[in-house]
PDB file of C-alpha atoms in Angstrom:
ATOM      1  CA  UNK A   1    -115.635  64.611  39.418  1.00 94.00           C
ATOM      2  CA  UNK A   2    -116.665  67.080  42.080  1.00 97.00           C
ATOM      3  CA  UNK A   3    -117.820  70.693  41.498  1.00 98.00           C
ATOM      4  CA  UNK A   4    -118.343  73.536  44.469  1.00 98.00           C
ATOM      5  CA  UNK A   5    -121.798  74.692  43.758  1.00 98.00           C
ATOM      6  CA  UNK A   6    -122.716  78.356  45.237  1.00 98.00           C
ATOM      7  CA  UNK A   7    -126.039  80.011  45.696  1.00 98.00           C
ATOM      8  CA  UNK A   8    -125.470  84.019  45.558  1.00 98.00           C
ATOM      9  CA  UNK A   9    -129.045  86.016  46.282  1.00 98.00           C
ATOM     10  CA  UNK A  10    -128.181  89.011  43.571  1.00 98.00           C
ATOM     11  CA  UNK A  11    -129.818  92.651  43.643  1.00 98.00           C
ATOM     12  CA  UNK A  12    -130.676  92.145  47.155  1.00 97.00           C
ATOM     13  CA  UNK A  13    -129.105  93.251  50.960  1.00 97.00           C
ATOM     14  CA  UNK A  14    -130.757  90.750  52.627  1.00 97.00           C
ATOM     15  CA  UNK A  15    -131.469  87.232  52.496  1.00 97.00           C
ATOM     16  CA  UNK A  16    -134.208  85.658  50.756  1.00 97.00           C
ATOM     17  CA  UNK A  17    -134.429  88.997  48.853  1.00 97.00           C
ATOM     18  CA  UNK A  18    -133.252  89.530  45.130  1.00 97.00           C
ATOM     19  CA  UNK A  19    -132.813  86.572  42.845  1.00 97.00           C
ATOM     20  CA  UNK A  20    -130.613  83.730  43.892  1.00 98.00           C
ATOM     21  CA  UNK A  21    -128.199  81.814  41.127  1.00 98.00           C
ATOM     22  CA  UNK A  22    -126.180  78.932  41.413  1.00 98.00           C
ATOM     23  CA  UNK A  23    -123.051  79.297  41.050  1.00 98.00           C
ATOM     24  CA  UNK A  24    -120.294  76.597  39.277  1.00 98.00           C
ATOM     25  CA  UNK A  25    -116.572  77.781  39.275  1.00 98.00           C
ATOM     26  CA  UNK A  26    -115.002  75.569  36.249  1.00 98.00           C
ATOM     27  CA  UNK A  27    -111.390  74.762  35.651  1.00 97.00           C
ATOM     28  CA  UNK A  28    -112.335  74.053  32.349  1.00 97.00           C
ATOM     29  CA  UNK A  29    -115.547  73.547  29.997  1.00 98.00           C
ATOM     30  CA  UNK A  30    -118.159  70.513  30.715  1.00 98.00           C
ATOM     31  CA  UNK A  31    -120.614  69.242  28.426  1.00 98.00           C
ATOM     32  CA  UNK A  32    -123.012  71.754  27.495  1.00 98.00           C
ATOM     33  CA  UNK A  33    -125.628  68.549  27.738  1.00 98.00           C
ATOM     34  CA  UNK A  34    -124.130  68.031  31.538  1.00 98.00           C
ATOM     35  CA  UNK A  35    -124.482  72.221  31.973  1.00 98.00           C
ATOM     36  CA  UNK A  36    -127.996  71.988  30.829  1.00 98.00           C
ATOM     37  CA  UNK A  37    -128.885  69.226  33.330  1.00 98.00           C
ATOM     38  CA  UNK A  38    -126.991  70.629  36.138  1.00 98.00           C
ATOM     39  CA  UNK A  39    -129.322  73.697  35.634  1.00 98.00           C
ATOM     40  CA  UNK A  40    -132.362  71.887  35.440  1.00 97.00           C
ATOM     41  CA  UNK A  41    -131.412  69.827  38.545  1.00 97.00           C
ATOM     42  CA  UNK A  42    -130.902  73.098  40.090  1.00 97.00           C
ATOM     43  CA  UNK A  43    -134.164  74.506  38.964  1.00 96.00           C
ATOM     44  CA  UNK A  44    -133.404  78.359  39.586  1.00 96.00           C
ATOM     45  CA  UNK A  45    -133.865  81.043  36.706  1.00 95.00           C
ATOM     46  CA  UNK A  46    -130.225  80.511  36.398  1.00 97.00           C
ATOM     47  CA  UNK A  47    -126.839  78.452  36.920  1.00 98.00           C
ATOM     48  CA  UNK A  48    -123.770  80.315  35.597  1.00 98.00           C
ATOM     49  CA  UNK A  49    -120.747  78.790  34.554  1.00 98.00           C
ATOM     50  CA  UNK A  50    -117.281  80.491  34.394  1.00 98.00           C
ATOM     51  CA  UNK A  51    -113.245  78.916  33.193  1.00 98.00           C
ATOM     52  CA  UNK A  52    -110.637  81.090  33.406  1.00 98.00           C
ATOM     53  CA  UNK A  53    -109.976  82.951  29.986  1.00 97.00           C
ATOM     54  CA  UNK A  54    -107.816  81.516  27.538  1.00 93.00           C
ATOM     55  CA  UNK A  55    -107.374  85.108  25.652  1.00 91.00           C
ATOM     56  CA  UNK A  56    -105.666  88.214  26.945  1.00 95.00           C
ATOM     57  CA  UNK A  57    -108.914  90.218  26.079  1.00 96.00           C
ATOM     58  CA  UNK A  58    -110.646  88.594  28.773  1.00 98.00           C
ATOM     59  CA  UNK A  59    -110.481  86.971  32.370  1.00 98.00           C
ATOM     60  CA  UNK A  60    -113.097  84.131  32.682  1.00 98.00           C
ATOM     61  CA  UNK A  61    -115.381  82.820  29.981  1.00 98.00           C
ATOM     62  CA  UNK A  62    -118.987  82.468  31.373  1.00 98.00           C
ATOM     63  CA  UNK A  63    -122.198  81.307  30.360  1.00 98.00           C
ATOM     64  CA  UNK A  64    -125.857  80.935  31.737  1.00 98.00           C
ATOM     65  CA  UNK A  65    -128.685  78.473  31.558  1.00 97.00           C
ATOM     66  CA  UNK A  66    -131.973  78.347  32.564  1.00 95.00           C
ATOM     67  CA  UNK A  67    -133.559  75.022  33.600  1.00 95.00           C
ATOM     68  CA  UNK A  68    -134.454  74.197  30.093  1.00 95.00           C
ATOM     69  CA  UNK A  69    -131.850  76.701  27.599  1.00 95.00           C
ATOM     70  CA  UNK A  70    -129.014  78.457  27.465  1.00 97.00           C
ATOM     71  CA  UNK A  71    -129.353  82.356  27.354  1.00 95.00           C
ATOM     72  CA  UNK A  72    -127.190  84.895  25.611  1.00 94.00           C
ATOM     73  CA  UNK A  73    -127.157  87.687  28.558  1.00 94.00           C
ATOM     74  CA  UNK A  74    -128.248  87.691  32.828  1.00 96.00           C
ATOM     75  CA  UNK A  75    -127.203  89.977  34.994  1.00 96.00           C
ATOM     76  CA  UNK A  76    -127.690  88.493  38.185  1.00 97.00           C
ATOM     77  CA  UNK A  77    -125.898  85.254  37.377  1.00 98.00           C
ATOM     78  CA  UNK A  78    -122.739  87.369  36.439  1.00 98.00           C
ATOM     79  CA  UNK A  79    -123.775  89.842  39.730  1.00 98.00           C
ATOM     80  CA  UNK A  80    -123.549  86.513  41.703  1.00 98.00           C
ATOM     81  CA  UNK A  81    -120.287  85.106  39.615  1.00 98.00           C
ATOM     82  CA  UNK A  82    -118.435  88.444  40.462  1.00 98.00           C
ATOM     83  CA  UNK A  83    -119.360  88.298  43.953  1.00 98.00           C
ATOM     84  CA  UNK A  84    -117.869  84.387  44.561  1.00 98.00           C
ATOM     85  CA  UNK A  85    -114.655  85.402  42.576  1.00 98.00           C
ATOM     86  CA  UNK A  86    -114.212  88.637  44.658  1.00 97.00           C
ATOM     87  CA  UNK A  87    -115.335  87.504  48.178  1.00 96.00           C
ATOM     88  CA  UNK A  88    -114.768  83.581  48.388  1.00 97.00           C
ATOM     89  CA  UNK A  89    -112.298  82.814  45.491  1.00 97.00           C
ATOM     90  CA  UNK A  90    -110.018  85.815  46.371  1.00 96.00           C
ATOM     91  CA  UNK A  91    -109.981  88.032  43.037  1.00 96.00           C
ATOM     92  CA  UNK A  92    -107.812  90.402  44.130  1.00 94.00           C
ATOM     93  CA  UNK A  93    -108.383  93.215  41.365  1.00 95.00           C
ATOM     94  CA  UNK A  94    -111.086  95.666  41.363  1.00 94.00           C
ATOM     95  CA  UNK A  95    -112.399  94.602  37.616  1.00 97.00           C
ATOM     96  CA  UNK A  96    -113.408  91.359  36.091  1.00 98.00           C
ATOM     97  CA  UNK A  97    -113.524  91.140  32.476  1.00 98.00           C
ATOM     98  CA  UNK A  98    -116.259  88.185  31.454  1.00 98.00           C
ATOM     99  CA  UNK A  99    -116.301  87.122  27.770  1.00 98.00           C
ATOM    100  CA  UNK A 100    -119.683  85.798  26.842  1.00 97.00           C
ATOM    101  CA  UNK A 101    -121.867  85.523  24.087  1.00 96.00           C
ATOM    102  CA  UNK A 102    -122.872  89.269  24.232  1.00 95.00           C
ATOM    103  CA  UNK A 103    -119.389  90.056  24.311  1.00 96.00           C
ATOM    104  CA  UNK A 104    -116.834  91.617  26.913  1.00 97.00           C
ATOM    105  CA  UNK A 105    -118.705  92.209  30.364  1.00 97.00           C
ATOM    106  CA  UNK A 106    -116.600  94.074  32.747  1.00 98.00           C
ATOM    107  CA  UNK A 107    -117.756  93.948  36.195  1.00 98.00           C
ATOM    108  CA  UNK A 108    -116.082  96.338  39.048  1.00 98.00           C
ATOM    109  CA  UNK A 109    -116.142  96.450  42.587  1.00 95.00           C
ATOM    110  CA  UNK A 110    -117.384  99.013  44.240  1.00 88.00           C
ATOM    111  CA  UNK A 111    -117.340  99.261  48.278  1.00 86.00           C
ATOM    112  CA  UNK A 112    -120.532  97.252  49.470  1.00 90.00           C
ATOM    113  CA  UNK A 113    -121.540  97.215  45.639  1.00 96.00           C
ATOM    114  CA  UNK A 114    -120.905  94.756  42.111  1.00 98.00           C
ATOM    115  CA  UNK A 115    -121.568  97.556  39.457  1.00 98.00           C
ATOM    116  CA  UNK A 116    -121.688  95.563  35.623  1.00 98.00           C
ATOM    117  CA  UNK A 117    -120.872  97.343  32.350  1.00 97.00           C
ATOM    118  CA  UNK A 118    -123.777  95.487  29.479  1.00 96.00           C
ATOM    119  CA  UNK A 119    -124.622  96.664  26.127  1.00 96.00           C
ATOM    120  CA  UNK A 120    -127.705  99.104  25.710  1.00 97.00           C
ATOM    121  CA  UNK A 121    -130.562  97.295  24.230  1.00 97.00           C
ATOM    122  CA  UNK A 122    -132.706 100.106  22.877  1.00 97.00           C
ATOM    123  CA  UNK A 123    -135.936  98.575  22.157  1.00 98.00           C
ATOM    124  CA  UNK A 124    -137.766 100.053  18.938  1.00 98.00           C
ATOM    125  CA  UNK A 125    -141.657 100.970  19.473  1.00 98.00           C
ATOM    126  CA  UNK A 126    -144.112  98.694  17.692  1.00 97.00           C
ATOM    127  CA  UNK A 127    -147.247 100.048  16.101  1.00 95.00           C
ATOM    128  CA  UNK A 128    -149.003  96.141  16.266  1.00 95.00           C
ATOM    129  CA  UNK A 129    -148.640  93.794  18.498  1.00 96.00           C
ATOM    130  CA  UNK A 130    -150.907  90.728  19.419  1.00 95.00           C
ATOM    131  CA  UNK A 131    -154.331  90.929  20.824  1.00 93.00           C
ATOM    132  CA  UNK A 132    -153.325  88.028  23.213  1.00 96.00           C
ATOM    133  CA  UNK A 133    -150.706  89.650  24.790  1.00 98.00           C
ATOM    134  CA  UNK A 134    -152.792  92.017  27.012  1.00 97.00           C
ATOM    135  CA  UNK A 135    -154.875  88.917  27.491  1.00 97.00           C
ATOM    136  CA  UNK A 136    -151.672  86.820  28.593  1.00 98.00           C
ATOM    137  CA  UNK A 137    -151.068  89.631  30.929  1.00 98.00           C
ATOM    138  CA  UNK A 138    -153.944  89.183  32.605  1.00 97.00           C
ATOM    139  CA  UNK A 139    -156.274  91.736  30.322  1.00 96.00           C
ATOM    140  CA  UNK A 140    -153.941  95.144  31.591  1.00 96.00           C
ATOM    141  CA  UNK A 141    -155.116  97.974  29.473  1.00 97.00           C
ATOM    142  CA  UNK A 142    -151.355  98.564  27.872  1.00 98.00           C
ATOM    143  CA  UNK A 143    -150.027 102.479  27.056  1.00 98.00           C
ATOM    144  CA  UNK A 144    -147.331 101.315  24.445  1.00 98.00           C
ATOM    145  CA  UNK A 145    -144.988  98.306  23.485  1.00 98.00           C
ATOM    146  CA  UNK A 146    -141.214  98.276  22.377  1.00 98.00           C
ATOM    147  CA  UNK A 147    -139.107  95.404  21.564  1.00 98.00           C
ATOM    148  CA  UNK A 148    -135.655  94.426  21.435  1.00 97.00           C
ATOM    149  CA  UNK A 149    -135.228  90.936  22.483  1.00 96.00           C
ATOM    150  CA  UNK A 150    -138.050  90.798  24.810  1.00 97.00           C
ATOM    151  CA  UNK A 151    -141.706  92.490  24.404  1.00 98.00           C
ATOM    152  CA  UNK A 152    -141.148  95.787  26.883  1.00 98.00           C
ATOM    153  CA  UNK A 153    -144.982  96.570  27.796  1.00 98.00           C
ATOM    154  CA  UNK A 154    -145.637  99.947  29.907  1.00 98.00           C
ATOM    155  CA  UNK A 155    -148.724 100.253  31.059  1.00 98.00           C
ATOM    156  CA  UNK A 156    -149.555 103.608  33.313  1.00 98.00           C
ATOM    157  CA  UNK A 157    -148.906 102.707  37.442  1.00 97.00           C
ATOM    158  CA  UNK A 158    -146.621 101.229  39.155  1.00 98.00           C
ATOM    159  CA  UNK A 159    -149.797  99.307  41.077  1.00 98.00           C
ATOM    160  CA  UNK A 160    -150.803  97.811  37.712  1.00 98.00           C
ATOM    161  CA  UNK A 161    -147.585  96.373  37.655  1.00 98.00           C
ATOM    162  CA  UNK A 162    -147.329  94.896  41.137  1.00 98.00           C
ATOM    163  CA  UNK A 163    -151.023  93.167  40.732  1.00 98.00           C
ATOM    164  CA  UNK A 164    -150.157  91.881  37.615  1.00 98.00           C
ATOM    165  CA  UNK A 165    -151.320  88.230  37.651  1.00 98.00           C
ATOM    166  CA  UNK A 166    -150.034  86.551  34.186  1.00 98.00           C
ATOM    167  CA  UNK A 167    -151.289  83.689  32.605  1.00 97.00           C
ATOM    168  CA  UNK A 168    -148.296  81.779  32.013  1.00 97.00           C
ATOM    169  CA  UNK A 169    -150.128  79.074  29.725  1.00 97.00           C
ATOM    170  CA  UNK A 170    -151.125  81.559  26.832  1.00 97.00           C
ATOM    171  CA  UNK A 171    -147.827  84.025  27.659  1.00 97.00           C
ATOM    172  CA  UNK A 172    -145.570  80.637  26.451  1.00 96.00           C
ATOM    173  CA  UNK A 173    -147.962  79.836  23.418  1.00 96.00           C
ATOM    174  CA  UNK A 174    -146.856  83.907  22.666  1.00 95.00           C
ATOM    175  CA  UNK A 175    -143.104  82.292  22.151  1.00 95.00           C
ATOM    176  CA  UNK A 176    -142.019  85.758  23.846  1.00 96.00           C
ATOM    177  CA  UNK A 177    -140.484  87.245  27.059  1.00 97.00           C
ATOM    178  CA  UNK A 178    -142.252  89.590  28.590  1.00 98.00           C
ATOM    179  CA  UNK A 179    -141.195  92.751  30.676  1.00 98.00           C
ATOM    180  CA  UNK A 180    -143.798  94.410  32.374  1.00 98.00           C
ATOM    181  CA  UNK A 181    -143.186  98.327  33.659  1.00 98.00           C
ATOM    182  CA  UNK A 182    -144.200 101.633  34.708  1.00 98.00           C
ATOM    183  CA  UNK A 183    -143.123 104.838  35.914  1.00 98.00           C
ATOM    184  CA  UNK A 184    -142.440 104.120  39.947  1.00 98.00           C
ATOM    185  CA  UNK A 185    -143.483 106.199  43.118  1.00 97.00           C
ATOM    186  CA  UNK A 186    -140.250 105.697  44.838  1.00 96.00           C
ATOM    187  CA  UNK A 187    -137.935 104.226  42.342  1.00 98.00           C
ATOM    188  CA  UNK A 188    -137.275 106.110  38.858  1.00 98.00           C
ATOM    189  CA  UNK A 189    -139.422 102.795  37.160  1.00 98.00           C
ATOM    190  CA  UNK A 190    -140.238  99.715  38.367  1.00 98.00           C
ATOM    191  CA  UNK A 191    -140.911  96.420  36.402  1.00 98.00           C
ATOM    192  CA  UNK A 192    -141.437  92.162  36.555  1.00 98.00           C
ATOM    193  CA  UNK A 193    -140.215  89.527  33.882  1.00 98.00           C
ATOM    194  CA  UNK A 194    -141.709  87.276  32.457  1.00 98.00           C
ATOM    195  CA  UNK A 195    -140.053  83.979  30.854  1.00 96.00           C
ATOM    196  CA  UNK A 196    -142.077  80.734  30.289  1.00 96.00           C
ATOM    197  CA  UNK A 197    -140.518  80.359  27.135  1.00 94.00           C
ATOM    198  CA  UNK A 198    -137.725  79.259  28.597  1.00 92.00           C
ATOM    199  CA  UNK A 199    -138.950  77.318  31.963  1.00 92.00           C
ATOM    200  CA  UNK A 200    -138.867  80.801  34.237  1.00 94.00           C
ATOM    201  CA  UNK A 201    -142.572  81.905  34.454  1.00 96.00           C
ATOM    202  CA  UNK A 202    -141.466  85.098  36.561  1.00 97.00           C
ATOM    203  CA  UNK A 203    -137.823  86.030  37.559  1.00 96.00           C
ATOM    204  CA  UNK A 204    -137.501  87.924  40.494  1.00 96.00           C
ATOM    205  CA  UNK A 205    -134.540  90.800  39.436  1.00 97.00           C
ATOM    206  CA  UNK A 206    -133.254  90.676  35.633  1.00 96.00           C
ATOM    207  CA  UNK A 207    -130.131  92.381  34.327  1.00 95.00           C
ATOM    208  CA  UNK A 208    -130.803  91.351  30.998  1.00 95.00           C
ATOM    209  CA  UNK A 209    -134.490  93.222  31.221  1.00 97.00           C
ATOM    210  CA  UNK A 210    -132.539  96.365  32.215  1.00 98.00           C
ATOM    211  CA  UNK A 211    -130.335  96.239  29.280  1.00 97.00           C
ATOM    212  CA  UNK A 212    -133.642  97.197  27.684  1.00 98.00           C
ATOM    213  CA  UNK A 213    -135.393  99.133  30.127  1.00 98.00           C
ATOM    214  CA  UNK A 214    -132.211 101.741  31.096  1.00 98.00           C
ATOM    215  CA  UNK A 215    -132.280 102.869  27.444  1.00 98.00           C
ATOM    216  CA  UNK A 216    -135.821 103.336  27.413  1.00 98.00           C
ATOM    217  CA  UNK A 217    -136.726 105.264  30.905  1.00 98.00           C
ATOM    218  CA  UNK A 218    -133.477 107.271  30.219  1.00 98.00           C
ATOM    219  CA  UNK A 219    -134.851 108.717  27.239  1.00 98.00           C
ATOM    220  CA  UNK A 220    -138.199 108.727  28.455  1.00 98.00           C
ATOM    221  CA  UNK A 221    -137.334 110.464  31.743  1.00 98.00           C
ATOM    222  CA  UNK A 222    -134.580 112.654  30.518  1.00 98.00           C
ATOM    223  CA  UNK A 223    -132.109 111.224  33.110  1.00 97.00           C
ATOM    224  CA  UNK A 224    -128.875 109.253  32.736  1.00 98.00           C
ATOM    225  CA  UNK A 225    -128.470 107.887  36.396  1.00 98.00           C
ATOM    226  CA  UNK A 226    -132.125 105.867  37.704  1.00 98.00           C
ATOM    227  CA  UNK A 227    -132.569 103.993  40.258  1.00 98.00           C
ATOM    228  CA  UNK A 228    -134.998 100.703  39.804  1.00 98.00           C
ATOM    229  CA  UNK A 229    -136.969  98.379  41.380  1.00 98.00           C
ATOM    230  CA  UNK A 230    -138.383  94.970  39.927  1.00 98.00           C
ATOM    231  CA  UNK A 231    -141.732  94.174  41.942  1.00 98.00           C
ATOM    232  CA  UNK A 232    -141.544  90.154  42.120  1.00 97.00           C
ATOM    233  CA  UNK A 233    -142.402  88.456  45.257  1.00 96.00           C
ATOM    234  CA  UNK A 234    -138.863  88.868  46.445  1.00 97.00           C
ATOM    235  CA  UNK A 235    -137.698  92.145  45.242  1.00 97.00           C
ATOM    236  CA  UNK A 236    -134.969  93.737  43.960  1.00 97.00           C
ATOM    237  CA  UNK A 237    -132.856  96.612  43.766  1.00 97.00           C
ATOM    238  CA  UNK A 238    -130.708  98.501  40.984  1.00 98.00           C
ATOM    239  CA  UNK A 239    -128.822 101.824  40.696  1.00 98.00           C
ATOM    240  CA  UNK A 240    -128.437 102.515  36.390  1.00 98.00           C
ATOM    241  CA  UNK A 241    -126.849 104.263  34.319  1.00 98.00           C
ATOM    242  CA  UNK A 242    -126.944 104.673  30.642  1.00 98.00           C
ATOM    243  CA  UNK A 243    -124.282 105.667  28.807  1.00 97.00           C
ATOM    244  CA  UNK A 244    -125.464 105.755  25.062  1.00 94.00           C
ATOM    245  CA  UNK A 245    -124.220 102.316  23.328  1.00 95.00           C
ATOM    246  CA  UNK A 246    -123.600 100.617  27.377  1.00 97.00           C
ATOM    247  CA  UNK A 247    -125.552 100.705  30.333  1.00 98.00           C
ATOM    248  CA  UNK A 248    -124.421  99.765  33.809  1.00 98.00           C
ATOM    249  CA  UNK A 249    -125.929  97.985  36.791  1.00 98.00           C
ATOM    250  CA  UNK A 250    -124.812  98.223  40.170  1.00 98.00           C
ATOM    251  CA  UNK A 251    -126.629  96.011  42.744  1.00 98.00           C
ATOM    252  CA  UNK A 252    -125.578  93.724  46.424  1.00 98.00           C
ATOM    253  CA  UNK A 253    -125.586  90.258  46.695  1.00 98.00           C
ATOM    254  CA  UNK A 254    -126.018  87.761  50.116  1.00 98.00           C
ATOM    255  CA  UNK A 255    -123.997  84.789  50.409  1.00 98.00           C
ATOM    256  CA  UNK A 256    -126.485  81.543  51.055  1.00 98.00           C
ATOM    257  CA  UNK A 257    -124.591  78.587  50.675  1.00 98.00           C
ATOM    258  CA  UNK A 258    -122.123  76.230  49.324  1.00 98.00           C
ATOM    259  CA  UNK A 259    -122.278  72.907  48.517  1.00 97.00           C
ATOM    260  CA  UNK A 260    -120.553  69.746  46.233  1.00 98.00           C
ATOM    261  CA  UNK A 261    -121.230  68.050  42.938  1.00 98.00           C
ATOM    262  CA  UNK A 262    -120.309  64.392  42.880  1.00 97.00           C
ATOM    263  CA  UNK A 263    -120.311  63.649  39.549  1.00 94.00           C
TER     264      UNK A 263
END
């Protein structure tokens, strides 16, 4: 069996910028024990996997796995998928609708831009959290933390955010994801993500992090339309919007490469 394998770098307008995925068009489902080891062989933050729909709700089923799970929601795997249907597969309609295990994801093109419709993730403010986790964070004095999926941790500049220097060791004994943010100088908020948990100490741009962060600056910052910027080593760039129970994400990708699967 042979599989075209694609690496897409997502949120980004340049190479080596943004976060690159692997890419794996199916013409129908694989193992999920041969999807797991195709990601780990891969060993990015994520490989994403999409089959044509079988259900009139829908276009192509997808899915995404880290190098050591399978994860319920990424942005720039499906940011990468919607970029090799629409500029090497030939998708020739403006929308793809992606059925996943966070339910319909419509993606849209949008002249030089991939703009994704997610669910809003409002994350709930805790009054306790534990002492470790400013520790883990490499002892950051923290303003306040919320929580949906992940732990959401602002603390008060964008310059505590950029030094940040984790320790990855006591942030995976947590059992949590982490995102890290703070009001930006340039950008509406920046932030960095966290993931040991599941085999990604740091991802460089997260889709699935803004599900939770759009709903939070929004309110916060009494604006509907932000633009972002995650501070990893390679960067990354995305224009929000919340829109109450759905948030989108618009964001450019670079084509790196294609290669084979020999199975």
């Amino acid at each position: 069996m042979k599989l075209n394998l694609y690496q897409i770098d997502a949120f980004t307008n340049h190479l080596f910028g943004g976060n690159p995925a692997a890419v794996i068009p199916l013409d129908q489902w694989i193992s999920e024990s041969l999807m797991q080891r195709l990601a780990m062989e891969n060993n990015l933050s994520e490989t994403v996997f999409f089959v044509p729909a079988t259900k009139p709700d829908a276009d192509y089923e997808i899915r995404w796995f880290t190098p050591l799970a399978e994860i319920n929601l990424c942005g720039h795997a499906t940011l990468a998928s919607a970029y090799v249907l629409f500029h090497v597969m030939g998708y020739g309609y403006p929308a793809i609708r992606f059925q996943s295990k966070s339910g319909i994801l419509t993606v849209t093109k949008n002249f030089d831009r991939i703009s994704m419709d997610f669910p809003a993730w409002k994350p709930e403010p805790l009054a306790e959290w534990p002492a470790e986790l400013a520790t883990a964070l490499g002892n950051i004095t923290i303003t306040s933390v919320h929580k949906y999926r992940d732990y959401l941790v602002e603390v008060a500049d964008e310059s505590m955010v950029q030094l940040c220097q984790p320790d990855f060791t006591l942030m995976k004994k947590l059992g949590q994801k982490v995102i890290l943010t703070a009001k930006g100088n340039k950008a509406d908020f920046v932030s960095r993500f966290f993931a040991p948990t599941v085999g990604v100490d740091e991802d460089p741009v997260t889709g699935s992090a803004h599900s939770q962060l759009i709903p939070y600056w929004a309110e916060k910052l009494g604006k509907k339309s932000l633009f972002a910027r995650q501070l990893s080593k390679r960067g990354g760039d995305i224009w929000c919007e919340y829109l109450g129970e759905r948030v989108t994400m618009a964001g450019q990708c670079v084509f790196f490469m294609k290669g084979e699967i020999d199975l």
